[in-house]
PDB file of C-alpha atoms in Angstrom:
ATOM      1  CA  MET N 115      16.065  -5.565 -23.113  1.00 47.00           C
ATOM      2  CA  PRO N 116      14.723  -6.242 -19.591  1.00 61.00           C
ATOM      3  CA  PRO N 117      11.368  -4.677 -18.753  1.00 75.00           C
ATOM      4  CA  ASP N 118      11.187  -1.466 -16.730  1.00 91.00           C
ATOM      5  CA  LEU N 119       9.599  -3.080 -13.667  1.00 93.00           C
ATOM      6  CA  PRO N 120       8.727   0.139 -11.797  1.00 93.00           C
ATOM      7  CA  ALA N 121       7.007   1.581 -14.892  1.00 93.00           C
ATOM      8  CA  LEU N 122       5.046  -1.634 -15.489  1.00 94.00           C
ATOM      9  CA  PHE N 123       4.060  -1.773 -11.815  1.00 94.00           C
ATOM     10  CA  VAL N 124       2.784   1.827 -11.956  1.00 94.00           C
ATOM     11  CA  GLU N 125       0.752   1.134 -15.109  1.00 93.00           C
ATOM     12  CA  ARG N 126      -0.846  -2.005 -13.686  1.00 92.00           C
ATOM     13  CA  ALA N 127      -1.532  -0.473 -10.255  1.00 93.00           C
ATOM     14  CA  ARG N 128      -3.313   2.426 -11.956  1.00 93.00           C
ATOM     15  CA  ASP N 129      -5.399  -0.122 -13.908  1.00 89.00           C
ATOM     16  CA  HIS N 130      -6.679  -1.241 -10.484  1.00 86.00           C
ATOM     17  CA  HIS N 131      -7.760   2.340  -9.619  1.00 87.00           C
ATOM     18  CA  ALA N 132      -4.900   2.931  -7.174  1.00 91.00           C
ATOM     19  CA  GLY N 133      -3.406   6.390  -6.904  1.00 94.00           C
ATOM     20  CA  VAL N 134       0.276   6.044  -7.768  1.00 96.00           C
ATOM     21  CA  HIS N 135       2.864   8.695  -6.935  1.00 96.00           C
ATOM     22  CA  ALA N 136       6.612   8.703  -7.591  1.00 94.00           C
ATOM     23  CA  CYS N 137       9.144  10.502  -5.419  1.00 94.00           C
ATOM     24  CA  THR N 138      12.629  10.341  -3.949  1.00 93.00           C
ATOM     25  CA  LEU N 139      13.415   9.712  -0.302  1.00 92.00           C
ATOM     26  CA  ALA N 140      13.995  13.448   0.200  1.00 92.00           C
ATOM     27  CA  GLU N 141      10.518  14.223  -1.202  1.00 94.00           C
ATOM     28  CA  LEU N 142       8.737  11.423   0.692  1.00 95.00           C
ATOM     29  CA  PRO N 143       7.774  13.254   3.936  1.00 95.00           C
ATOM     30  CA  ASP N 144       6.154  16.124   2.021  1.00 94.00           C
ATOM     31  CA  LEU N 145       4.237  13.783  -0.311  1.00 96.00           C
ATOM     32  CA  LEU N 146       2.990  11.669   2.594  1.00 96.00           C
ATOM     33  CA  GLY N 147       1.916  14.840   4.394  1.00 94.00           C
ATOM     34  CA  VAL N 148      -0.171  15.835   1.372  1.00 94.00           C
ATOM     35  CA  LEU N 149      -1.684  12.364   0.825  1.00 95.00           C
ATOM     36  CA  LEU N 150      -2.670  12.018   4.482  1.00 94.00           C
ATOM     37  CA  ALA N 151      -3.686  15.641   5.180  1.00 92.00           C
ATOM     38  CA  GLY N 152      -7.432  14.929   5.144  1.00 88.00           C
ATOM     39  CA  ALA N 153      -7.284  11.964   7.528  1.00 92.00           C
ATOM     40  CA  SER N 154      -8.784  12.161  11.002  1.00 90.00           C
ATOM     41  CA  GLY N 155      -5.779  10.145  12.191  1.00 90.00           C
ATOM     42  CA  VAL N 156      -2.962   8.069  10.715  1.00 92.00           C
ATOM     43  CA  VAL N 157      -2.268   4.541  11.934  1.00 92.00           C
ATOM     44  CA  LEU N 158       1.422   3.627  11.965  1.00 91.00           C
ATOM     45  CA  PRO N 159       2.675   0.057  12.294  1.00 92.00           C
ATOM     46  CA  ALA N 160       5.656  -0.658  14.524  1.00 88.00           C
ATOM     47  CA  GLY N 161       8.859  -0.067  12.616  1.00 89.00           C
ATOM     48  CA  THR N 162       7.575   2.815  10.491  1.00 92.00           C
ATOM     49  CA  PRO N 163      10.708   4.800   9.614  1.00 93.00           C
ATOM     50  CA  PRO N 164      10.696   8.159  11.444  1.00 90.00           C
ATOM     51  CA  ALA N 165      11.817   9.839   8.193  1.00 89.00           C
ATOM     52  CA  TRP N 166       8.393   9.008   6.704  1.00 93.00           C
ATOM     53  CA  THR N 167       6.392  10.766   9.413  1.00 90.00           C
ATOM     54  CA  GLY N 168       8.096  14.157   9.664  1.00 86.00           C
ATOM     55  CA  ARG N 169       5.318  16.069   7.869  1.00 86.00           C
ATOM     56  CA  LEU N 170       2.211  14.220   9.050  1.00 87.00           C
ATOM     57  CA  GLY N 171      -0.376  16.659  10.375  1.00 77.00           C
ATOM     58  CA  PRO N 172      -3.117  14.412  11.792  1.00 65.00           C
ATOM     59  CA  PRO N 173      -2.569  12.578  15.044  1.00 75.00           C
ATOM     60  CA  THR N 174      -0.693   9.317  14.625  1.00 78.00           C
ATOM     61  CA  LEU N 175      -1.852   6.137  16.308  1.00 76.00           C
ATOM     62  CA  ALA N 176       0.098   3.000  17.201  1.00 81.00           C
ATOM     63  CA  GLY N 177      -1.421   0.285  15.006  1.00 77.00           C
ATOM     64  CA  ASP N 178      -0.586  -2.615  17.284  1.00 80.00           C
ATOM     65  CA  LEU N 179      -2.889  -1.291  20.009  1.00 83.00           C
ATOM     66  CA  LEU N 180      -6.071  -0.684  18.005  1.00 88.00           C
ATOM     67  CA  THR N 181      -9.092  -2.962  17.724  1.00 88.00           C
ATOM     68  CA  ALA N 182     -11.024  -3.597  14.501  1.00 89.00           C
ATOM     69  CA  ALA N 183     -13.764  -1.236  15.702  1.00 90.00           C
ATOM     70  CA  GLN N 184     -11.225   1.537  16.371  1.00 90.00           C
ATOM     71  CA  LEU N 185      -9.610   1.003  12.952  1.00 90.00           C
ATOM     72  CA  ASP N 186     -13.042   1.421  11.339  1.00 88.00           C
ATOM     73  CA  ALA N 187     -13.343   5.033  12.550  1.00 89.00           C
ATOM     74  CA  PRO N 188     -14.426   7.508   9.860  1.00 89.00           C
ATOM     75  CA  GLY N 189     -11.576   9.208   8.032  1.00 90.00           C
ATOM     76  CA  LEU N 190      -8.844   6.999   9.460  1.00 91.00           C
ATOM     77  CA  ALA N 191      -5.853   6.192   7.236  1.00 93.00           C
ATOM     78  CA  VAL N 192      -2.963   3.760   7.540  1.00 94.00           C
ATOM     79  CA  LEU N 193       0.599   4.229   6.297  1.00 95.00           C
ATOM     80  CA  THR N 194       2.621   1.073   5.607  1.00 95.00           C
ATOM     81  CA  GLY N 195       5.539  -0.294   3.719  1.00 96.00           C
ATOM     82  CA  CYS N 196       5.455  -3.613   1.886  1.00 96.00           C
ATOM     83  CA  ALA N 197       7.551  -6.757   1.558  1.00 95.00           C
ATOM     84  CA  LEU N 198       7.456  -6.844  -2.255  1.00 96.00           C
ATOM     85  CA  ALA N 199       5.384  -5.695  -5.230  1.00 96.00           C
ATOM     86  CA  VAL N 200       4.560  -7.521  -8.476  1.00 96.00           C
ATOM     87  CA  ALA N 201       4.967  -5.505 -11.690  1.00 96.00           C
ATOM     88  CA  GLU N 202       2.920  -7.786 -13.958  1.00 95.00           C
ATOM     89  CA  THR N 203      -0.181  -7.561 -11.757  1.00 94.00           C
ATOM     90  CA  GLY N 204       0.287  -4.204  -9.973  1.00 95.00           C
ATOM     91  CA  THR N 205       0.033  -6.043  -6.663  1.00 94.00           C
ATOM     92  CA  LEU N 206       1.375  -5.084  -3.240  1.00 95.00           C
ATOM     93  CA  VAL N 207       2.583  -7.954  -1.065  1.00 96.00           C
ATOM     94  CA  LEU N 208       2.610  -7.566   2.705  1.00 94.00           C
ATOM     95  CA  ASP N 209       3.908 -10.180   5.132  1.00 93.00           C
ATOM     96  CA  GLY N 210       3.535  -8.403   8.468  1.00 89.00           C
ATOM     97  CA  GLY N 211       7.189  -7.362   8.526  1.00 89.00           C
ATOM     98  CA  VAL N 212       8.739  -4.078   9.584  1.00 86.00           C
ATOM     99  CA  ALA N 213       6.578  -1.026   8.726  1.00 92.00           C
ATOM    100  CA  GLN N 214       3.711  -3.301   7.618  1.00 92.00           C
ATOM    101  CA  GLY N 215       2.067  -4.303  10.869  1.00 89.00           C
ATOM    102  CA  ARG N 216      -0.643  -6.867  11.330  1.00 88.00           C
ATOM    103  CA  ARG N 217      -3.019  -7.729   8.496  1.00 88.00           C
ATOM    104  CA  LEU N 218      -5.976  -5.916  10.110  1.00 87.00           C
ATOM    105  CA  LEU N 219      -4.249  -2.538   9.659  1.00 87.00           C
ATOM    106  CA  THR N 220      -4.435  -2.700   5.871  1.00 87.00           C
ATOM    107  CA  LEU N 221      -7.897  -4.233   5.578  1.00 86.00           C
ATOM    108  CA  VAL N 222     -10.053  -1.988   7.786  1.00 87.00           C
ATOM    109  CA  PRO N 223      -9.158   1.752   7.577  1.00 88.00           C
ATOM    110  CA  ASP N 224     -10.776   3.719   4.761  1.00 88.00           C
ATOM    111  CA  HIS N 225      -7.479   4.887   3.208  1.00 92.00           C
ATOM    112  CA  HIS N 226      -4.262   2.894   2.801  1.00 94.00           C
ATOM    113  CA  VAL N 227      -1.014   4.571   1.752  1.00 96.00           C
ATOM    114  CA  CYS N 228       1.795   2.140   0.960  1.00 97.00           C
ATOM    115  CA  VAL N 229       5.444   2.987   0.262  1.00 97.00           C
ATOM    116  CA  VAL N 230       7.214   0.752  -2.274  1.00 97.00           C
ATOM    117  CA  ARG N 231      10.939   0.957  -2.984  1.00 95.00           C
ATOM    118  CA  ALA N 232      11.906   0.284  -6.625  1.00 94.00           C
ATOM    119  CA  ALA N 233      14.176  -2.570  -5.446  1.00 94.00           C
ATOM    120  CA  GLN N 234      11.119  -4.345  -3.968  1.00 95.00           C
ATOM    121  CA  ILE N 235       9.401  -4.726  -7.346  1.00 96.00           C
ATOM    122  CA  VAL N 236       9.654  -8.173  -8.949  1.00 96.00           C
ATOM    123  CA  ALA N 237       8.496  -9.096 -12.450  1.00 95.00           C
ATOM    124  CA  ASP N 238       5.806 -11.719 -11.811  1.00 95.00           C
ATOM    125  CA  VAL N 239       4.316 -14.155  -9.294  1.00 94.00           C
ATOM    126  CA  PRO N 240       7.002 -16.865  -9.749  1.00 95.00           C
ATOM    127  CA  ASP N 241       9.639 -14.198  -9.011  1.00 95.00           C
ATOM    128  CA  LEU N 242       7.591 -13.159  -5.982  1.00 95.00           C
ATOM    129  CA  VAL N 243       7.603 -16.691  -4.600  1.00 93.00           C
ATOM    130  CA  ARG N 244      11.375 -16.929  -5.063  1.00 94.00           C
ATOM    131  CA  ALA N 245      11.937 -13.504  -3.472  1.00 95.00           C
ATOM    132  CA  LEU N 246       9.762 -13.913  -0.360  1.00 92.00           C
ATOM    133  CA  PRO N 247      11.999 -13.501   2.694  1.00 85.00           C
ATOM    134  CA  ASP N 248      10.091 -16.235   4.566  1.00 89.00           C
ATOM    135  CA  PRO N 249       7.683 -18.228   2.379  1.00 85.00           C
ATOM    136  CA  THR N 250       6.017 -19.714   5.472  1.00 90.00           C
ATOM    137  CA  ARG N 251       4.694 -16.343   6.694  1.00 90.00           C
ATOM    138  CA  PRO N 252       1.106 -15.438   5.840  1.00 92.00           C
ATOM    139  CA  ILE N 253       0.939 -12.811   3.119  1.00 93.00           C
ATOM    140  CA  THR N 254      -1.655 -10.298   2.009  1.00 91.00           C
ATOM    141  CA  MET N 255      -1.798  -9.415  -1.672  1.00 91.00           C
ATOM    142  CA  ILE N 256      -3.459  -6.106  -2.548  1.00 90.00           C
ATOM    143  CA  SER N 257      -4.364  -5.089  -6.092  1.00 87.00           C
ATOM    144  CA  GLY N 258      -6.099  -1.725  -5.849  1.00 76.00           C
ATOM    145  CA  PRO N 259      -8.686  -0.493  -3.374  1.00 71.00           C
ATOM    146  CA  SER N 260     -11.362  -2.893  -2.186  1.00 61.00           C
ATOM    147  CA  ALA N 261     -13.976  -3.184  -4.916  1.00 61.00           C
ATOM    148  CA  THR N 262     -16.974  -5.172  -6.011  1.00 62.00           C
ATOM    149  CA  SER N 263     -19.480  -4.955  -8.844  1.00 58.00           C
ATOM    150  CA  ASP N 264     -23.190  -5.655  -8.855  1.00 60.00           C
ATOM    151  CA  ILE N 265     -25.031  -7.652 -11.487  1.00 63.00           C
ATOM    152  CA  GLU N 266     -25.118  -4.611 -13.765  1.00 68.00           C
ATOM    153  CA  LEU N 267     -21.323  -4.233 -13.369  1.00 63.00           C
ATOM    154  CA  ASN N 268     -21.556  -1.009 -11.380  1.00 65.00           C
ATOM    155  CA  ARG N 269     -18.245  -0.818  -9.498  1.00 60.00           C
ATOM    156  CA  VAL N 270     -18.373   0.082  -5.810  1.00 60.00           C
ATOM    157  CA  GLU N 271     -15.132   0.678  -3.908  1.00 59.00           C
ATOM    158  CA  GLY N 272     -14.553   0.251  -0.206  1.00 56.00           C
ATOM    159  CA  VAL N 273     -17.207  -2.346   0.552  1.00 58.00           C
ATOM    160  CA  HIS N 274     -14.834  -4.870   2.140  1.00 60.00           C
ATOM    161  CA  GLY N 275     -11.784  -2.766   2.902  1.00 65.00           C
ATOM    162  CA  PRO N 276     -10.033   0.500   2.050  1.00 78.00           C
ATOM    163  CA  ARG N 277     -11.948   2.696  -0.375  1.00 82.00           C
ATOM    164  CA  ARG N 278      -8.724   4.494  -1.347  1.00 88.00           C
ATOM    165  CA  LEU N 279      -5.298   3.071  -2.028  1.00 92.00           C
ATOM    166  CA  ASP N 280      -2.350   5.355  -2.691  1.00 96.00           C
ATOM    167  CA  ILE N 281       0.984   3.801  -3.611  1.00 97.00           C
ATOM    168  CA  VAL N 282       4.163   5.829  -3.306  1.00 97.00           C
ATOM    169  CA  CYS N 283       6.929   4.468  -5.545  1.00 96.00           C
ATOM    170  CA  LEU N 284      10.198   5.463  -3.977  1.00 92.00           C
ATOM    171  CA  SER N 285      13.240   5.770  -6.188  1.00 85.00           C
ATOM    172  CA  ALA N 286      16.812   6.424  -5.132  1.00 58.00           C
ATOM    173  CA  ALA N 287      16.943   9.535  -7.298  1.00 55.00           C
ATOM    174  CA  ARG N 288      14.978  11.123 -10.110  1.00 45.00           C
TER     175      ARG N 288
END
């Protein structure tokens, strides 16, 4: 029996301290509105589907126009899609494609919300390599919020990137 890739992805992403939320396309705007309600602003990459943004309350900002200093503003969040996701490791894979934007968008703001379609989830890293649309493009692999541990193994999140990562797993129907 083949593995349930979305379920494995959810389990592994939660192991990395990511918030993981499941919904259908019809439920997506409301869920995104809730997840991003506390943000001072929401950065949107070019190509963000308009259907995703219908319930966003904070002001939205065009990600392609912002500098690193502007992206580091307190309370700022970014909403992206992804190219693929890896079930075995709970990893998001971004390649700068549509609804992903440039790498800086996902590495600087304090909160990253990423939408993953079930069809984008592959089993493992070899499957990822085979499935990459353009293997020559630079990719960013994200497994949970930014984190580090000191010598006493005290975990600190957000030192070198987003302190919060929420993943929305989008299914065709529930």
